[in-house]
């Protein structure tokens, strides 16, 4: 568990001013979202801010990460410049039963959106979104859409979990909503920033695990029971390894921002996922049932993090990393 960072101090200051339940609008209005773009030389600073918000509230960082990811996508694909105070989301999940189609409206880069989008985090609290979909040729596309217009319906459907309930990840229906296409078909996953953003999600997982670890540490002060102290030690080992992975990945991305970061992102995501699972295992065993039942913040974090971690594709990602390793010509696993 590391010393207090400037990022955590800023979140603590906002918490004291606005109360425990910070909102995305609070962070945006305070300029907390003014973080470096990934691959611009300060990727670790970006991830430190994500981790600081995550340690405070995982549902909040889900919205904050989506907002900052949208800003990075707009910058990389030369989309419309965001206006001060706008709150953006990134809605690019593609389940087979919920697809949005793009239909040209005749204007340059202008499209109309049709269909239902699932997993729309923060739908009731954001003003704009970057949305993925498909054109008439069946090509994957991306568009920027304002949500305060006819043809956009935010539903109350699509989310039943206790974990991450605060993210408000519901279905949104588009019925001819006007939008601006970003880039050309295929740009969303083809651009270098796709995997930079994927690795950034791991910083959120890391921050969430740190929040649980810090609460476990506070509850362990003065403890002499050796097993509780052993659990705390195991938490430190897991988080220290995850932090090293994140720092190495950030340095790699900044050193070669246009390179394919697929393997780097998979490794850091899987490593942090494993560390977070270790933290939750040991935290629960260290503190027992009391905080899980009587400490609302601890209980919520322990419910939120497993749901958030399922953005990982588990064994599919492990297999993808294995394929990457077989194709890698550079030396592996050297110190």
mmCIF file of C-alpha atoms in Angstrom:
data_model
loop_
_atom_site.group_PDB
_atom_site.id
_atom_site.type_symbol
_atom_site.label_atom_id
_atom_site.label_comp_id
_atom_site.label_asym_id
_atom_site.label_seq_id
_atom_site.Cartn_x
_atom_site.Cartn_y
_atom_site.Cartn_z
ATOM 1 C CA UNK A 1 0.000 0.000 0.000
ATOM 2 C CA UNK A 2 1.625 3.206 -1.145
ATOM 3 C CA UNK A 3 1.714 6.690 0.329
ATOM 4 C CA UNK A 4 -1.008 9.203 -0.365
ATOM 5 C CA UNK A 5 -0.693 10.582 -3.906
ATOM 6 C CA UNK A 6 -1.673 14.057 -5.154
ATOM 7 C CA UNK A 7 -4.506 12.376 -7.066
ATOM 8 C CA UNK A 8 -5.921 10.835 -3.887
ATOM 9 C CA UNK A 9 -5.527 14.137 -2.055
ATOM 10 C CA UNK A 10 -7.618 15.872 -4.734
ATOM 11 C CA UNK A 11 -10.373 13.257 -4.466
ATOM 12 C CA UNK A 12 -10.275 13.595 -0.669
ATOM 13 C CA UNK A 13 -10.629 17.380 -0.961
ATOM 14 C CA UNK A 14 -13.628 17.044 -3.247
ATOM 15 C CA UNK A 15 -15.138 14.467 -0.931
ATOM 16 C CA UNK A 16 -14.930 16.848 2.024
ATOM 17 C CA UNK A 17 -16.541 19.626 0.003
ATOM 18 C CA UNK A 18 -19.278 17.621 -1.729
ATOM 19 C CA UNK A 19 -19.768 14.614 0.533
ATOM 20 C CA UNK A 20 -18.948 10.952 0.126
ATOM 21 C CA UNK A 21 -21.176 10.454 -2.933
ATOM 22 C CA UNK A 22 -19.185 12.314 -5.567
ATOM 23 C CA UNK A 23 -20.692 12.496 -9.048
ATOM 24 C CA UNK A 24 -19.156 12.597 -12.516
ATOM 25 C CA UNK A 25 -20.307 16.211 -12.865
ATOM 26 C CA UNK A 26 -18.330 17.096 -9.719
ATOM 27 C CA UNK A 27 -15.130 15.656 -11.164
ATOM 28 C CA UNK A 28 -15.632 17.305 -14.555
ATOM 29 C CA UNK A 29 -16.469 20.712 -13.055
ATOM 30 C CA UNK A 30 -13.366 20.486 -10.848
ATOM 31 C CA UNK A 31 -11.158 19.686 -13.851
ATOM 32 C CA UNK A 32 -10.185 16.258 -12.535
ATOM 33 C CA UNK A 33 -10.780 14.921 -16.066
ATOM 34 C CA UNK A 34 -7.949 17.071 -17.460
ATOM 35 C CA UNK A 35 -5.563 14.117 -17.591
ATOM 36 C CA UNK A 36 -2.824 13.445 -20.154
ATOM 37 C CA UNK A 37 -3.836 11.548 -23.260
ATOM 38 C CA UNK A 38 -2.530 7.958 -23.366
ATOM 39 C CA UNK A 39 0.767 7.578 -25.152
ATOM 40 C CA UNK A 40 1.574 11.284 -24.835
ATOM 41 C CA UNK A 41 4.440 10.815 -22.380
ATOM 42 C CA UNK A 42 2.504 10.802 -19.096
ATOM 43 C CA UNK A 43 0.343 7.693 -19.320
ATOM 44 C CA UNK A 44 1.159 6.729 -15.737
ATOM 45 C CA UNK A 45 -0.198 10.072 -14.490
ATOM 46 C CA UNK A 46 -3.425 9.350 -16.357
ATOM 47 C CA UNK A 47 -3.672 5.927 -14.758
ATOM 48 C CA UNK A 48 -2.885 7.294 -11.307
ATOM 49 C CA UNK A 49 -5.912 9.569 -11.591
ATOM 50 C CA UNK A 50 -8.118 6.661 -12.664
ATOM 51 C CA UNK A 51 -6.835 4.579 -9.756
ATOM 52 C CA UNK A 52 -7.465 7.389 -7.275
ATOM 53 C CA UNK A 53 -11.092 7.748 -8.350
ATOM 54 C CA UNK A 54 -11.510 3.955 -8.305
ATOM 55 C CA UNK A 55 -10.206 3.691 -4.744
ATOM 56 C CA UNK A 56 -12.944 6.142 -3.775
ATOM 57 C CA UNK A 57 -15.858 4.614 -5.720
ATOM 58 C CA UNK A 58 -15.808 1.950 -8.443
ATOM 59 C CA UNK A 59 -19.152 2.909 -9.967
ATOM 60 C CA UNK A 60 -17.937 6.492 -10.230
ATOM 61 C CA UNK A 61 -14.686 5.492 -11.917
ATOM 62 C CA UNK A 62 -16.667 3.433 -14.422
ATOM 63 C CA UNK A 63 -18.265 6.704 -15.571
ATOM 64 C CA UNK A 64 -15.036 8.693 -15.214
ATOM 65 C CA UNK A 65 -13.018 6.173 -17.241
ATOM 66 C CA UNK A 66 -15.689 6.162 -19.959
ATOM 67 C CA UNK A 67 -15.633 9.975 -20.047
ATOM 68 C CA UNK A 68 -11.839 10.241 -20.291
ATOM 69 C CA UNK A 69 -11.717 7.406 -22.842
ATOM 70 C CA UNK A 70 -14.260 9.230 -24.999
ATOM 71 C CA UNK A 71 -12.153 12.393 -24.881
ATOM 72 C CA UNK A 72 -9.100 10.389 -25.959
ATOM 73 C CA UNK A 73 -11.026 8.787 -28.841
ATOM 74 C CA UNK A 74 -12.291 12.179 -30.020
ATOM 75 C CA UNK A 75 -8.751 13.528 -29.982
ATOM 76 C CA UNK A 76 -7.249 10.533 -31.793
ATOM 77 C CA UNK A 77 -9.945 10.381 -34.491
ATOM 78 C CA UNK A 78 -10.256 14.175 -34.876
ATOM 79 C CA UNK A 79 -13.857 14.264 -33.715
ATOM 80 C CA UNK A 80 -15.838 17.276 -32.511
ATOM 81 C CA UNK A 81 -14.083 19.252 -29.784
ATOM 82 C CA UNK A 82 -15.794 18.746 -26.400
ATOM 83 C CA UNK A 83 -17.234 21.838 -24.731
ATOM 84 C CA UNK A 84 -16.502 22.673 -21.100
ATOM 85 C CA UNK A 85 -18.956 20.940 -18.806
ATOM 86 C CA UNK A 86 -19.932 18.177 -21.220
ATOM 87 C CA UNK A 87 -19.967 14.707 -19.725
ATOM 88 C CA UNK A 88 -19.132 11.945 -22.188
ATOM 89 C CA UNK A 89 -19.543 8.192 -22.185
ATOM 90 C CA UNK A 90 -18.017 5.417 -24.277
ATOM 91 C CA UNK A 91 -20.599 2.785 -25.244
ATOM 92 C CA UNK A 92 -18.888 0.200 -27.428
ATOM 93 C CA UNK A 93 -20.005 -3.185 -26.111
ATOM 94 C CA UNK A 94 -21.329 -5.362 -28.931
ATOM 95 C CA UNK A 95 -23.570 -8.141 -27.589
ATOM 96 C CA UNK A 96 -25.191 -10.114 -30.415
ATOM 97 C CA UNK A 97 -28.721 -9.228 -29.318
ATOM 98 C CA UNK A 98 -28.244 -5.434 -29.210
ATOM 99 C CA UNK A 99 -26.780 -3.764 -32.294
ATOM 100 C CA UNK A 100 -26.992 -0.172 -33.448
ATOM 101 C CA UNK A 101 -27.000 0.584 -37.169
ATOM 102 C CA UNK A 102 -25.624 3.725 -38.818
ATOM 103 C CA UNK A 103 -27.518 5.277 -41.724
ATOM 104 C CA UNK A 104 -26.057 8.184 -43.673
ATOM 105 C CA UNK A 105 -28.161 11.350 -43.428
ATOM 106 C CA UNK A 106 -26.586 12.950 -46.496
ATOM 107 C CA UNK A 107 -24.395 15.382 -44.587
ATOM 108 C CA UNK A 108 -20.612 15.024 -44.503
ATOM 109 C CA UNK A 109 -19.867 12.477 -41.737
ATOM 110 C CA UNK A 110 -23.488 12.752 -40.618
ATOM 111 C CA UNK A 111 -25.326 9.570 -39.630
ATOM 112 C CA UNK A 112 -28.553 8.539 -37.954
ATOM 113 C CA UNK A 113 -28.502 5.868 -35.257
ATOM 114 C CA UNK A 114 -31.103 3.105 -35.039
ATOM 115 C CA UNK A 115 -31.364 0.276 -32.515
ATOM 116 C CA UNK A 116 -30.728 -0.499 -28.870
ATOM 117 C CA UNK A 117 -27.356 -0.157 -27.166
ATOM 118 C CA UNK A 118 -26.704 -2.268 -24.072
ATOM 119 C CA UNK A 119 -24.341 -1.664 -21.145
ATOM 120 C CA UNK A 120 -24.637 2.132 -21.373
ATOM 121 C CA UNK A 121 -22.938 3.216 -18.168
ATOM 122 C CA UNK A 122 -24.029 6.574 -16.814
ATOM 123 C CA UNK A 123 -26.769 6.942 -19.417
ATOM 124 C CA UNK A 124 -28.882 9.120 -17.122
ATOM 125 C CA UNK A 125 -26.001 11.389 -16.100
ATOM 126 C CA UNK A 126 -23.971 12.072 -19.267
ATOM 127 C CA UNK A 127 -24.615 14.589 -22.043
ATOM 128 C CA UNK A 128 -22.842 12.900 -24.983
ATOM 129 C CA UNK A 129 -21.547 9.486 -25.955
ATOM 130 C CA UNK A 130 -19.156 7.782 -28.318
ATOM 131 C CA UNK A 131 -21.180 4.856 -29.672
ATOM 132 C CA UNK A 132 -20.157 1.871 -31.780
ATOM 133 C CA UNK A 133 -22.389 0.438 -34.495
ATOM 134 C CA UNK A 134 -22.569 -0.954 -38.010
ATOM 135 C CA UNK A 135 -23.086 0.641 -41.411
ATOM 136 C CA UNK A 136 -25.104 -0.756 -44.330
ATOM 137 C CA UNK A 137 -22.047 -2.666 -45.564
ATOM 138 C CA UNK A 138 -21.716 -4.469 -42.241
ATOM 139 C CA UNK A 139 -18.597 -2.538 -41.244
ATOM 140 C CA UNK A 140 -17.889 -1.569 -37.632
ATOM 141 C CA UNK A 141 -18.191 2.198 -37.156
ATOM 142 C CA UNK A 142 -18.042 4.801 -34.417
ATOM 143 C CA UNK A 143 -20.037 7.988 -33.875
ATOM 144 C CA UNK A 144 -20.366 10.877 -31.446
ATOM 145 C CA UNK A 145 -23.939 11.625 -30.380
ATOM 146 C CA UNK A 146 -25.590 14.263 -28.188
ATOM 147 C CA UNK A 147 -28.161 12.658 -25.914
ATOM 148 C CA UNK A 148 -30.506 15.629 -25.394
ATOM 149 C CA UNK A 149 -32.395 15.135 -28.654
ATOM 150 C CA UNK A 150 -35.483 13.346 -29.936
ATOM 151 C CA UNK A 151 -34.671 9.800 -30.925
ATOM 152 C CA UNK A 152 -32.704 8.990 -27.764
ATOM 153 C CA UNK A 153 -34.480 7.073 -24.995
ATOM 154 C CA UNK A 154 -32.682 6.139 -21.796
ATOM 155 C CA UNK A 155 -34.488 3.120 -20.381
ATOM 156 C CA UNK A 156 -34.439 1.609 -16.905
ATOM 157 C CA UNK A 157 -33.760 -1.844 -18.331
ATOM 158 C CA UNK A 158 -30.692 -4.033 -18.547
ATOM 159 C CA UNK A 159 -29.155 -4.041 -15.066
ATOM 160 C CA UNK A 160 -30.069 -6.193 -12.070
ATOM 161 C CA UNK A 161 -26.759 -6.651 -10.273
ATOM 162 C CA UNK A 162 -26.033 -5.324 -6.784
ATOM 163 C CA UNK A 163 -22.384 -4.818 -7.724
ATOM 164 C CA UNK A 164 -21.728 -1.661 -9.782
ATOM 165 C CA UNK A 165 -25.390 -0.660 -9.450
ATOM 166 C CA UNK A 166 -24.281 2.946 -9.106
ATOM 167 C CA UNK A 167 -22.915 2.938 -12.659
ATOM 168 C CA UNK A 168 -26.463 2.962 -14.044
ATOM 169 C CA UNK A 169 -25.516 0.714 -16.970
ATOM 170 C CA UNK A 170 -28.871 0.468 -18.754
ATOM 171 C CA UNK A 171 -30.131 0.043 -22.314
ATOM 172 C CA UNK A 172 -30.480 3.110 -24.559
ATOM 173 C CA UNK A 173 -32.708 3.155 -27.647
ATOM 174 C CA UNK A 174 -31.844 5.180 -30.731
ATOM 175 C CA UNK A 175 -34.612 6.022 -33.202
ATOM 176 C CA UNK A 176 -33.006 8.162 -35.892
ATOM 177 C CA UNK A 177 -30.800 10.153 -33.505
ATOM 178 C CA UNK A 178 -28.413 12.476 -35.350
ATOM 179 C CA UNK A 179 -24.707 11.783 -34.843
ATOM 180 C CA UNK A 180 -21.273 12.453 -36.356
ATOM 181 C CA UNK A 181 -19.234 9.512 -37.591
ATOM 182 C CA UNK A 182 -15.711 9.320 -36.187
ATOM 183 C CA UNK A 183 -12.932 8.265 -38.514
ATOM 184 C CA UNK A 184 -13.547 5.533 -41.071
ATOM 185 C CA UNK A 185 -14.988 2.038 -40.566
ATOM 186 C CA UNK A 186 -12.720 -0.106 -38.415
ATOM 187 C CA UNK A 187 -10.890 2.802 -36.787
ATOM 188 C CA UNK A 188 -12.136 2.097 -33.267
ATOM 189 C CA UNK A 189 -10.183 -1.132 -32.784
ATOM 190 C CA UNK A 190 -7.508 -0.407 -35.402
ATOM 191 C CA UNK A 191 -6.193 2.756 -33.747
ATOM 192 C CA UNK A 192 -3.264 2.501 -31.321
ATOM 193 C CA UNK A 193 -5.315 4.013 -28.519
ATOM 194 C CA UNK A 194 -7.735 1.059 -28.400
ATOM 195 C CA UNK A 195 -5.347 -1.066 -26.367
ATOM 196 C CA UNK A 196 -4.055 1.953 -24.438
ATOM 197 C CA UNK A 197 -7.609 2.392 -23.195
ATOM 198 C CA UNK A 198 -7.930 -1.319 -22.485
ATOM 199 C CA UNK A 199 -4.848 -1.194 -20.296
ATOM 200 C CA UNK A 200 -6.224 1.902 -18.564
ATOM 201 C CA UNK A 201 -9.213 -0.110 -17.354
ATOM 202 C CA UNK A 202 -6.721 -2.235 -15.406
ATOM 203 C CA UNK A 203 -5.691 0.925 -13.534
ATOM 204 C CA UNK A 204 -9.328 1.202 -12.406
ATOM 205 C CA UNK A 205 -9.308 -2.389 -11.182
ATOM 206 C CA UNK A 206 -6.036 -1.699 -9.390
ATOM 207 C CA UNK A 207 -7.461 1.385 -7.703
ATOM 208 C CA UNK A 208 -10.522 -0.544 -6.568
ATOM 209 C CA UNK A 209 -8.308 -3.241 -5.069
ATOM 210 C CA UNK A 210 -6.210 -0.547 -3.360
ATOM 211 C CA UNK A 211 -9.346 0.934 -1.808
ATOM 212 C CA UNK A 212 -10.234 -2.451 -0.312
ATOM 213 C CA UNK A 213 -6.636 -2.961 0.800
ATOM 214 C CA UNK A 214 -6.452 0.416 2.525
ATOM 215 C CA UNK A 215 -9.688 -0.244 4.422
ATOM 216 C CA UNK A 216 -8.336 -3.653 5.445
ATOM 217 C CA UNK A 217 -5.102 -2.048 6.627
ATOM 218 C CA UNK A 218 -6.961 0.515 8.746
ATOM 219 C CA UNK A 219 -9.015 -2.237 10.354
ATOM 220 C CA UNK A 220 -5.833 -4.170 11.089
ATOM 221 C CA UNK A 221 -4.061 -1.437 13.070
ATOM 222 C CA UNK A 222 -3.180 -2.718 16.521
ATOM 223 C CA UNK A 223 -3.920 -6.287 15.513
ATOM 224 C CA UNK A 224 -1.618 -8.934 16.942
ATOM 225 C CA UNK A 225 -3.359 -11.931 15.414
ATOM 226 C CA UNK A 226 -0.726 -13.432 13.083
ATOM 227 C CA UNK A 227 -3.147 -14.667 10.443
ATOM 228 C CA UNK A 228 -4.653 -11.217 9.920
ATOM 229 C CA UNK A 229 -1.160 -9.787 9.521
ATOM 230 C CA UNK A 230 -0.288 -12.552 7.069
ATOM 231 C CA UNK A 231 -3.344 -11.674 4.983
ATOM 232 C CA UNK A 232 -2.212 -8.043 4.956
ATOM 233 C CA UNK A 233 1.244 -9.118 3.808
ATOM 234 C CA UNK A 234 -0.251 -11.191 0.994
ATOM 235 C CA UNK A 235 -2.277 -8.157 -0.113
ATOM 236 C CA UNK A 236 0.883 -6.048 -0.267
ATOM 237 C CA UNK A 237 2.706 -8.624 -2.389
ATOM 238 C CA UNK A 238 -0.189 -8.816 -4.853
ATOM 239 C CA UNK A 239 -0.589 -5.057 -5.205
ATOM 240 C CA UNK A 240 3.127 -4.385 -5.482
ATOM 241 C CA UNK A 241 3.380 -6.798 -8.396
ATOM 242 C CA UNK A 242 0.341 -5.255 -10.091
ATOM 243 C CA UNK A 243 1.735 -1.741 -9.640
ATOM 244 C CA UNK A 244 5.007 -2.805 -11.268
ATOM 245 C CA UNK A 245 3.087 -4.201 -14.251
ATOM 246 C CA UNK A 246 1.146 -0.944 -14.650
ATOM 247 C CA UNK A 247 4.279 1.197 -14.445
ATOM 248 C CA UNK A 248 6.068 -0.997 -16.997
ATOM 249 C CA UNK A 249 3.085 -0.909 -19.361
ATOM 250 C CA UNK A 250 2.751 2.871 -19.098
ATOM 251 C CA UNK A 251 6.456 3.308 -19.857
ATOM 252 C CA UNK A 252 6.191 0.922 -22.858
ATOM 253 C CA UNK A 253 3.207 2.809 -24.287
ATOM 254 C CA UNK A 254 4.874 6.197 -23.905
ATOM 255 C CA UNK A 255 8.093 4.916 -25.497
ATOM 256 C CA UNK A 256 6.272 3.625 -28.600
ATOM 257 C CA UNK A 257 2.806 5.204 -28.718
ATOM 258 C CA UNK A 258 2.035 4.059 -32.264
ATOM 259 C CA UNK A 259 2.994 0.420 -31.711
ATOM 260 C CA UNK A 260 0.499 -2.411 -31.248
ATOM 261 C CA UNK A 261 -0.038 -2.637 -27.476
ATOM 262 C CA UNK A 262 -2.276 -5.719 -27.631
ATOM 263 C CA UNK A 263 0.081 -8.041 -25.771
ATOM 264 C CA UNK A 264 1.090 -5.406 -23.230
ATOM 265 C CA UNK A 265 -2.538 -4.592 -22.475
ATOM 266 C CA UNK A 266 -3.549 -8.229 -22.114
ATOM 267 C CA UNK A 267 -0.666 -8.913 -19.741
ATOM 268 C CA UNK A 268 -1.384 -5.946 -17.498
ATOM 269 C CA UNK A 269 -5.141 -6.573 -17.472
ATOM 270 C CA UNK A 270 -4.728 -10.240 -16.564
ATOM 271 C CA UNK A 271 -2.039 -9.485 -13.988
ATOM 272 C CA UNK A 272 -4.092 -6.802 -12.264
ATOM 273 C CA UNK A 273 -7.224 -8.965 -12.428
ATOM 274 C CA UNK A 274 -5.393 -11.752 -10.611
ATOM 275 C CA UNK A 275 -3.997 -9.334 -8.027
ATOM 276 C CA UNK A 276 -7.467 -7.899 -7.371
ATOM 277 C CA UNK A 277 -8.853 -11.396 -6.818
ATOM 278 C CA UNK A 278 -6.044 -12.079 -4.332
ATOM 279 C CA UNK A 279 -6.788 -8.829 -2.499
ATOM 280 C CA UNK A 280 -10.490 -9.630 -2.169
ATOM 281 C CA UNK A 281 -9.723 -13.172 -0.973
ATOM 282 C CA UNK A 282 -7.339 -12.030 1.743
ATOM 283 C CA UNK A 283 -9.331 -8.949 2.731
ATOM 284 C CA UNK A 284 -12.433 -10.988 3.445
ATOM 285 C CA UNK A 285 -10.493 -13.528 5.476
ATOM 286 C CA UNK A 286 -8.605 -10.824 7.350
ATOM 287 C CA UNK A 287 -11.563 -8.771 8.578
ATOM 288 C CA UNK A 288 -14.318 -11.384 8.732
ATOM 289 C CA UNK A 289 -18.051 -10.873 8.291
ATOM 290 C CA UNK A 290 -18.372 -7.667 10.305
ATOM 291 C CA UNK A 291 -17.320 -5.098 7.676
ATOM 292 C CA UNK A 292 -19.110 -7.039 4.919
ATOM 293 C CA UNK A 293 -22.348 -6.586 6.861
ATOM 294 C CA UNK A 294 -21.889 -3.347 8.822
ATOM 295 C CA UNK A 295 -19.528 -1.153 6.774
ATOM 296 C CA UNK A 296 -21.424 0.123 3.724
ATOM 297 C CA UNK A 297 -18.353 1.354 1.859
ATOM 298 C CA UNK A 298 -16.346 -1.836 2.369
ATOM 299 C CA UNK A 299 -19.320 -4.027 1.492
ATOM 300 C CA UNK A 300 -20.050 -2.026 -1.674
ATOM 301 C CA UNK A 301 -16.437 -2.186 -2.848
ATOM 302 C CA UNK A 302 -16.352 -5.945 -2.295
ATOM 303 C CA UNK A 303 -19.580 -6.281 -4.321
ATOM 304 C CA UNK A 304 -18.500 -3.857 -7.071
ATOM 305 C CA UNK A 305 -15.029 -5.129 -7.888
ATOM 306 C CA UNK A 306 -15.966 -8.693 -8.983
ATOM 307 C CA UNK A 307 -18.545 -7.267 -11.412
ATOM 308 C CA UNK A 308 -16.111 -4.693 -12.800
ATOM 309 C CA UNK A 309 -13.439 -7.376 -13.254
ATOM 310 C CA UNK A 310 -15.718 -9.258 -15.602
ATOM 311 C CA UNK A 311 -14.828 -6.743 -18.277
ATOM 312 C CA UNK A 312 -11.944 -9.158 -18.572
ATOM 313 C CA UNK A 313 -12.624 -12.092 -20.874
ATOM 314 C CA UNK A 314 -10.872 -14.502 -18.509
ATOM 315 C CA UNK A 315 -9.541 -17.617 -20.250
ATOM 316 C CA UNK A 316 -10.205 -16.134 -23.691
ATOM 317 C CA UNK A 317 -7.784 -13.322 -22.869
ATOM 318 C CA UNK A 318 -5.259 -15.791 -21.449
ATOM 319 C CA UNK A 319 -5.439 -17.762 -24.702
ATOM 320 C CA UNK A 320 -5.054 -14.567 -26.745
ATOM 321 C CA UNK A 321 -1.963 -13.682 -24.709
ATOM 322 C CA UNK A 322 -0.585 -17.172 -25.345
ATOM 323 C CA UNK A 323 -1.027 -16.718 -29.098
ATOM 324 C CA UNK A 324 0.727 -13.360 -28.867
ATOM 325 C CA UNK A 325 3.655 -14.961 -27.044
ATOM 326 C CA UNK A 326 4.049 -17.640 -29.719
ATOM 327 C CA UNK A 327 4.262 -14.910 -32.362
ATOM 328 C CA UNK A 328 6.667 -12.716 -30.390
ATOM 329 C CA UNK A 329 10.228 -12.628 -31.665
ATOM 330 C CA UNK A 330 11.648 -10.426 -28.909
ATOM 331 C CA UNK A 331 13.287 -12.096 -25.878
ATOM 332 C CA UNK A 332 10.775 -13.014 -23.177
ATOM 333 C CA UNK A 333 10.934 -13.055 -19.389
ATOM 334 C CA UNK A 334 14.399 -11.496 -19.066
ATOM 335 C CA UNK A 335 15.395 -9.245 -16.158
#
